[in-house]
Amino acid sequence: MLLYGALDGRRERVQTQESVTRFELLAETAQSQVRPRISGWLSVIEPQTVTLMTDRGELYARTYGALDGAEDAPWALVFHGGPGSSGEQVQDIACELSLAGYRVVTPDLYAHGESAGQITTLGGAETEDVLAWVEWVMGADASAQIVLMGQDEGALAVLMAAAQGMPGAVKAVATDSAYPDAALRARALMRENGFSEEGLDMMLLRTAYQAINGVPLESGLFERLSDVKVPLLVMHGTGDQDVPAWHSEDIALAVGENAELYYVEGAGHGMARYVDPKGYYDALIGFFDRATQRLSDTP
């Protein structure tokens, strides 16, 4: 069952909802569900690897052409989730977007996968990665239309980039399992690993982030979300126990009329696309197609 586009006070219900047991999928199980489709796609589409040198170090990404081979196809930049993941985590999303006619780039965020770096800031400084890859696409294609997608850590990175202001080439942004700032996610990770939150600010926010960037970790994303001017699709599973789904509702409310909210009932953290793949991709691709004028808003 889906809850789509309605901001009508579901915060309390989705905050306390238990994950539906049959939806509690291990990542490996979930990935195995889509592998046959990906294998068929990869038999036609050969991924390419690209690197990008930034002030923080070398970043790595995989690129995939649109299945129809269109050289003027829009670009989709898809950013993966948190610690231990990489661009390979979102290869199934890349597959669906490529099949739908998009050229896709799946970067490894700083300190993930093949990219340089040792310490992640959980989406804070990774905003610079998003902006760097947008600039790379614009350099490769002067007439590019670009859409952005981010999950978990990648979601915060694309949100912060959108709040800073995006070039006109960026037509839309989508998030999955988003949280409002790195400090909130760090506290959750501390709890999950049995650490006290008492020293979090000193350990992560003041030390790790500042060591990487030379400035304290920015927080208070909500205060800047009203600056997001591009269309935003905020997606979340209502059974998410890691990042409760009401965070996405708060994000959509803070952005205002530019935002749409899409819930997948009972899906856990990052599992929405496996629980209801048809609904999920119909919503995501339809949203991107309207933003890039590949699909009209009118019936």
One Martini backbone bead per residue (centre of mass of N, CA, C, O) as a GRO file, in nm:
protein
  299
    1MET     BB    1   0.099   0.034   0.019
    2LEU     BB    2   0.036   0.382  -0.053
    3LEU     BB    3   0.183   0.707   0.010
    4TYR     BB    4   0.097   1.007  -0.181
    5GLY     BB    5   0.161   1.347  -0.150
    6ALA     BB    6   0.070   1.352   0.164
    7LEU     BB    7   0.037   1.619   0.416
    8ASP     BB    8  -0.149   1.479   0.707
    9GLY     BB    9  -0.021   1.385   0.990
   10ARG     BB   10   0.174   1.103   0.999
   11ARG     BB   11   0.404   1.115   1.201
   12GLU     BB   12   0.312   0.933   1.439
   13ARG     BB   13   0.267   0.670   1.279
   14VAL     BB   14   0.553   0.640   1.138
   15GLN     BB   15   0.722   0.652   1.400
   16THR     BB   16   0.572   0.374   1.537
   17GLN     BB   17   0.599   0.175   1.323
   18GLU     BB   18   0.621  -0.144   1.234
   19SER     BB   19   0.778  -0.367   1.070
   20VAL     BB   20   0.717  -0.571   0.826
   21THR     BB   21   0.837  -0.878   0.819
   22ARG     BB   22   0.838  -0.939   0.501
   23PHE     BB   23   1.023  -0.660   0.461
   24GLU     BB   24   1.282  -0.781   0.607
   25LEU     BB   25   1.551  -0.728   0.416
   26LEU     BB   26   1.828  -0.824   0.305
   27ALA     BB   27   2.045  -0.695   0.094
   28GLU     BB   28   2.117  -0.961  -0.054
   29THR     BB   29   1.827  -1.044  -0.116
   30ALA     BB   30   1.741  -0.794  -0.269
   31GLN     BB   31   1.955  -0.809  -0.492
   32SER     BB   32   1.868  -1.095  -0.604
   33GLN     BB   33   1.594  -0.993  -0.729
   34VAL     BB   34   1.757  -0.802  -0.963
   35ARG     BB   35   1.987  -0.953  -1.118
   36PRO     BB   36   1.861  -1.057  -1.382
   37ARG     BB   37   1.804  -0.772  -1.493
   38ILE     BB   38   2.093  -0.666  -1.480
   39SER     BB   39   2.228  -0.878  -1.660
   40GLY     BB   40   2.074  -0.804  -1.916
   41TRP     BB   41   2.165  -0.510  -1.926
   42LEU     BB   42   2.484  -0.566  -1.920
   43SER     BB   43   2.479  -0.714  -2.204
   44VAL     BB   44   2.442  -0.412  -2.338
   45ILE     BB   45   2.569  -0.245  -2.103
   46GLU     BB   46   2.878  -0.073  -2.068
   47PRO     BB   47   3.061   0.021  -1.825
   48GLN     BB   48   3.220   0.313  -1.707
   49THR     BB   49   3.513   0.474  -1.592
   50VAL     BB   50   3.563   0.753  -1.366
   51THR     BB   51   3.759   1.045  -1.282
   52LEU     BB   52   3.799   1.297  -1.012
   53MET     BB   53   3.961   1.591  -0.929
   54THR     BB   54   3.998   1.721  -0.604
   55ASP     BB   55   4.076   1.878  -0.314
   56ARG     BB   56   4.025   1.590  -0.154
   57GLY     BB   57   4.045   1.414  -0.420
   58GLU     BB   58   3.980   1.118  -0.571
   59LEU     BB   59   3.710   1.033  -0.778
   60TYR     BB   60   3.460   0.776  -0.836
   61ALA     BB   61   3.293   0.623  -1.132
   62ARG     BB   62   3.000   0.513  -1.297
   63THR     BB   63   2.887   0.460  -1.635
   64TYR     BB   64   2.565   0.475  -1.815
   65GLY     BB   65   2.381   0.418  -2.071
   66ALA     BB   66   2.129   0.441  -2.265
   67LEU     BB   67   1.952   0.194  -2.406
   68ASP     BB   68   1.874   0.369  -2.674
   69GLY     BB   69   2.142   0.562  -2.729
   70ALA     BB   70   2.093   0.846  -2.661
   71GLU     BB   71   2.284   1.147  -2.683
   72ASP     BB   72   2.037   1.340  -2.541
   73ALA     BB   73   2.016   1.228  -2.276
   74PRO     BB   74   1.962   1.240  -1.970
   75TRP     BB   75   2.094   1.286  -1.643
   76ALA     BB   76   2.188   1.059  -1.371
   77LEU     BB   77   2.264   1.111  -1.032
   78VAL     BB   78   2.371   0.845  -0.808
   79PHE     BB   79   2.362   0.822  -0.450
   80HIS     BB   80   2.463   0.659  -0.194
   81GLY     BB   81   2.509   0.552   0.111
   82GLY     BB   82   2.674   0.462   0.372
   83PRO     BB   83   2.884   0.300   0.539
   84GLY     BB   84   3.026   0.050   0.316
   85SER     BB   85   2.948   0.184   0.058
   86SER     BB   86   2.856   0.228  -0.296
   87GLY     BB   87   2.770   0.256  -0.625
   88GLU     BB   88   2.677  -0.047  -0.633
   89GLN     BB   89   2.416  -0.016  -0.457
   90VAL     BB   90   2.274   0.154  -0.723
   91GLN     BB   91   2.254  -0.030  -0.981
   92ASP     BB   92   1.945  -0.079  -0.994
   93ILE     BB   93   1.875   0.216  -1.048
   94ALA     BB   94   2.044   0.248  -1.302
   95CYS     BB   95   1.895   0.041  -1.466
   96GLU     BB   96   1.613   0.178  -1.471
   97LEU     BB   97   1.710   0.448  -1.594
   98SER     BB   98   1.833   0.333  -1.852
   99LEU     BB   99   1.571   0.197  -1.954
  100ALA     BB  100   1.429   0.499  -1.949
  101GLY     BB  101   1.667   0.701  -2.089
  102TYR     BB  102   1.932   0.728  -1.909
  103ARG     BB  103   2.215   0.873  -1.804
  104VAL     BB  104   2.448   0.721  -1.571
  105VAL     BB  105   2.579   0.811  -1.241
  106THR     BB  106   2.790   0.626  -0.989
  107PRO     BB  107   2.925   0.737  -0.725
  108ASP     BB  108   3.189   0.752  -0.501
  109LEU     BB  109   3.216   0.865  -0.220
  110TYR     BB  110   3.390   0.995   0.001
  111ALA     BB  111   3.528   0.724   0.166
  112HIS     BB  112   3.434   0.532  -0.077
  113GLY     BB  113   3.539   0.281  -0.220
  114GLU     BB  114   3.750   0.423  -0.475
  115SER     BB  115   3.769   0.664  -0.320
  116ALA     BB  116   3.897   0.893  -0.148
  117GLY     BB  117   3.953   0.847   0.185
  118GLN     BB  118   3.863   0.785   0.550
  119ILE     BB  119   3.631   1.006   0.622
  120THR     BB  120   3.304   1.043   0.695
  121THR     BB  121   3.019   1.295   0.704
  122LEU     BB  122   2.727   1.182   0.623
  123GLY     BB  123   2.682   1.430   0.384
  124GLY     BB  124   2.819   1.699   0.421
  125ALA     BB  125   3.089   1.717   0.240
  126GLU     BB  126   2.952   1.552  -0.001
  127THR     BB  127   2.838   1.792  -0.149
  128GLU     BB  128   3.096   1.839  -0.319
  129ASP     BB  129   3.057   1.593  -0.495
  130VAL     BB  130   2.797   1.674  -0.632
  131LEU     BB  131   2.904   1.938  -0.760
  132ALA     BB  132   3.136   1.804  -0.920
  133TRP     BB  133   2.953   1.614  -1.097
  134VAL     BB  134   2.786   1.830  -1.226
  135GLU     BB  135   3.025   1.972  -1.361
  136TRP     BB  136   3.117   1.730  -1.528
  137VAL     BB  137   2.865   1.702  -1.701
  138MET     BB  138   2.867   1.991  -1.816
  139GLY     BB  139   3.145   1.945  -1.957
  140ALA     BB  140   3.041   1.696  -2.138
  141ASP     BB  141   2.744   1.861  -2.156
  142ALA     BB  142   2.618   2.162  -2.247
  143SER     BB  143   2.294   2.039  -2.268
  144ALA     BB  144   2.232   1.935  -1.999
  145GLN     BB  145   2.018   1.716  -1.819
  146ILE     BB  146   1.965   1.699  -1.459
  147VAL     BB  147   1.945   1.440  -1.212
  148LEU     BB  148   1.893   1.366  -0.861
  149MET     BB  149   2.008   1.093  -0.639
  150GLY     BB  150   1.953   0.994  -0.285
  151GLN     BB  151   2.081   0.784  -0.019
  152ASP     BB  152   2.096   0.882   0.279
  153GLU     BB  153   2.384   1.021   0.256
  154GLY     BB  154   2.313   1.110  -0.037
  155ALA     BB  155   2.064   1.274   0.044
  156LEU     BB  156   2.203   1.497   0.202
  157ALA     BB  157   2.391   1.592  -0.024
  158VAL     BB  158   2.163   1.681  -0.226
  159LEU     BB  159   2.014   1.873  -0.039
  160MET     BB  160   2.251   2.071   0.018
  161ALA     BB  161   2.297   2.142  -0.275
  162ALA     BB  162   2.013   2.256  -0.331
  163ALA     BB  163   2.028   2.478  -0.104
  164GLN     BB  164   2.273   2.634  -0.248
  165GLY     BB  165   2.232   2.592  -0.546
  166MET     BB  166   2.158   2.528  -0.884
  167PRO     BB  167   2.196   2.473  -1.183
  168GLY     BB  168   1.986   2.476  -1.457
  169ALA     BB  169   2.047   2.173  -1.537
  170VAL     BB  170   1.897   2.115  -1.276
  171LYS     BB  171   1.564   1.968  -1.248
  172ALA     BB  172   1.602   1.743  -1.008
  173VAL     BB  173   1.518   1.584  -0.683
  174ALA     BB  174   1.594   1.278  -0.501
  175THR     BB  175   1.493   1.081  -0.212
  176ASP     BB  176   1.613   0.820   0.024
  177SER     BB  177   1.618   0.798   0.346
  178ALA     BB  178   1.618   1.072   0.487
  179TYR     BB  179   1.813   1.320   0.660
  180PRO     BB  180   1.876   1.643   0.800
  181ASP     BB  181   2.158   1.553   0.945
  182ALA     BB  182   2.460   1.430   1.048
  183ALA     BB  183   2.415   1.425   1.354
  184LEU     BB  184   2.172   1.240   1.363
  185ARG     BB  185   2.307   0.991   1.229
  186ALA     BB  186   2.545   0.963   1.423
  187ARG     BB  187   2.383   0.901   1.674
  188ALA     BB  188   2.259   0.639   1.568
  189LEU     BB  189   2.528   0.492   1.519
  190MET     BB  190   2.624   0.498   1.805
  191ARG     BB  191   2.395   0.332   1.928
  192GLU     BB  192   2.429   0.077   1.743
  193ASN     BB  193   2.749   0.054   1.865
  194GLY     BB  194   2.743   0.124   2.190
  195PHE     BB  195   2.764   0.431   2.216
  196SER     BB  196   2.797   0.722   2.341
  197GLU     BB  197   2.676   1.060   2.286
  198GLU     BB  198   2.849   1.259   2.453
  199GLY     BB  199   3.119   1.271   2.236
  200LEU     BB  200   3.027   1.341   1.944
  201ASP     BB  201   3.105   1.632   1.874
  202MET     BB  202   3.409   1.589   1.920
  203MET     BB  203   3.461   1.332   1.744
  204LEU     BB  204   3.306   1.431   1.476
  205LEU     BB  205   3.230   1.730   1.429
  206ARG     BB  206   3.516   1.861   1.526
  207THR     BB  207   3.722   1.651   1.401
  208ALA     BB  208   3.662   1.502   1.135
  209TYR     BB  209   3.547   1.735   0.970
  210GLN     BB  210   3.774   1.946   1.020
  211ALA     BB  211   4.005   1.772   0.904
  212ILE     BB  212   3.886   1.782   0.612
  213ASN     BB  213   3.772   2.108   0.589
  214GLY     BB  214   3.850   2.337   0.822
  215VAL     BB  215   3.552   2.314   0.934
  216PRO     BB  216   3.276   2.301   1.076
  217LEU     BB  217   2.996   2.136   1.104
  218GLU     BB  218   2.711   2.154   0.944
  219SER     BB  219   2.387   2.259   1.028
  220GLY     BB  220   2.057   2.330   0.981
  221LEU     BB  221   1.896   2.251   0.717
  222PHE     BB  222   1.605   2.352   0.761
  223GLU     BB  223   1.675   2.661   0.729
  224ARG     BB  224   1.744   2.596   0.397
  225LEU     BB  225   1.507   2.444   0.243
  226SER     BB  226   1.359   2.697   0.119
  227ASP     BB  227   1.599   2.716  -0.111
  228VAL     BB  228   1.460   2.499  -0.267
  229LYS     BB  229   1.374   2.514  -0.628
  230VAL     BB  230   1.363   2.237  -0.703
  231PRO     BB  231   1.228   1.959  -0.758
  232LEU     BB  232   1.098   1.730  -0.494
  233LEU     BB  233   1.154   1.386  -0.402
  234VAL     BB  234   1.027   1.209  -0.111
  235MET     BB  235   1.146   0.895   0.007
  236HIS     BB  236   0.981   0.628   0.213
  237GLY     BB  237   0.974   0.400   0.468
  238THR     BB  238   0.752   0.330   0.735
  239GLY     BB  239   0.964   0.092   0.864
  240ASP     BB  240   1.190   0.279   0.956
  241GLN     BB  241   1.437   0.239   1.223
  242ASP     BB  242   1.678   0.440   1.157
  243VAL     BB  243   1.494   0.651   0.974
  244PRO     BB  244   1.234   0.800   1.024
  245ALA     BB  245   0.979   0.902   0.808
  246TRP     BB  246   0.924   1.191   0.929
  247HIS     BB  247   1.169   1.330   0.809
  248SER     BB  248   1.055   1.352   0.520
  249GLU     BB  249   0.814   1.523   0.593
  250ASP     BB  250   0.974   1.761   0.705
  251ILE     BB  251   1.124   1.822   0.445
  252ALA     BB  252   0.879   1.878   0.265
  253LEU     BB  253   0.762   2.108   0.439
  254ALA     BB  254   1.016   2.294   0.424
  255VAL     BB  255   1.012   2.330   0.113
  256GLY     BB  256   0.721   2.280  -0.005
  257GLU     BB  257   0.577   2.312  -0.320
  258ASN     BB  258   0.834   2.148  -0.449
  259ALA     BB  259   0.721   1.900  -0.288
  260GLU     BB  260   0.720   1.538  -0.267
  261LEU     BB  261   0.555   1.253  -0.120
  262TYR     BB  262   0.679   0.902  -0.072
  263TYR     BB  263   0.532   0.606   0.039
  264VAL     BB  264   0.622   0.280   0.177
  265GLU     BB  265   0.466   0.038   0.320
  266GLY     BB  266   0.685  -0.117   0.563
  267ALA     BB  267   0.954  -0.018   0.481
  268GLY     BB  268   1.272  -0.016   0.524
  269HIS     BB  269   1.585   0.079   0.509
  270GLY     BB  270   1.623   0.109   0.167
  271MET     BB  271   1.355  -0.096   0.075
  272ALA     BB  272   1.133   0.026  -0.116
  273ARG     BB  273   1.229  -0.092  -0.404
  274TYR     BB  274   1.163  -0.398  -0.306
  275VAL     BB  275   0.870  -0.393  -0.206
  276ASP     BB  276   0.781  -0.164  -0.456
  277PRO     BB  277   0.898  -0.134  -0.759
  278LYS     BB  278   0.676  -0.016  -0.934
  279GLY     BB  279   0.593   0.228  -0.765
  280TYR     BB  280   0.872   0.351  -0.731
  281TYR     BB  281   0.953   0.384  -1.039
  282ASP     BB  282   0.708   0.537  -1.132
  283ALA     BB  283   0.761   0.781  -0.950
  284LEU     BB  284   1.055   0.851  -1.024
  285ILE     BB  285   1.042   0.858  -1.338
  286GLY     BB  286   0.801   1.047  -1.363
  287PHE     BB  287   0.935   1.283  -1.222
  288PHE     BB  288   1.178   1.311  -1.415
  289ASP     BB  289   1.018   1.337  -1.681
  290ARG     BB  290   0.877   1.601  -1.608
  291ALA     BB  291   1.136   1.772  -1.548
  292THR     BB  292   1.251   1.696  -1.858
  293GLN     BB  293   0.998   1.679  -2.059
  294ARG     BB  294   0.913   1.363  -2.121
  295LEU     BB  295   0.658   1.437  -1.934
  296SER     BB  296   0.356   1.535  -1.877
  297ASP     BB  297   0.139   1.677  -1.635
  298THR     BB  298  -0.078   1.614  -1.823
  299PRO     BB  299  -0.318   1.378  -1.929
   0.00000   0.00000   0.00000
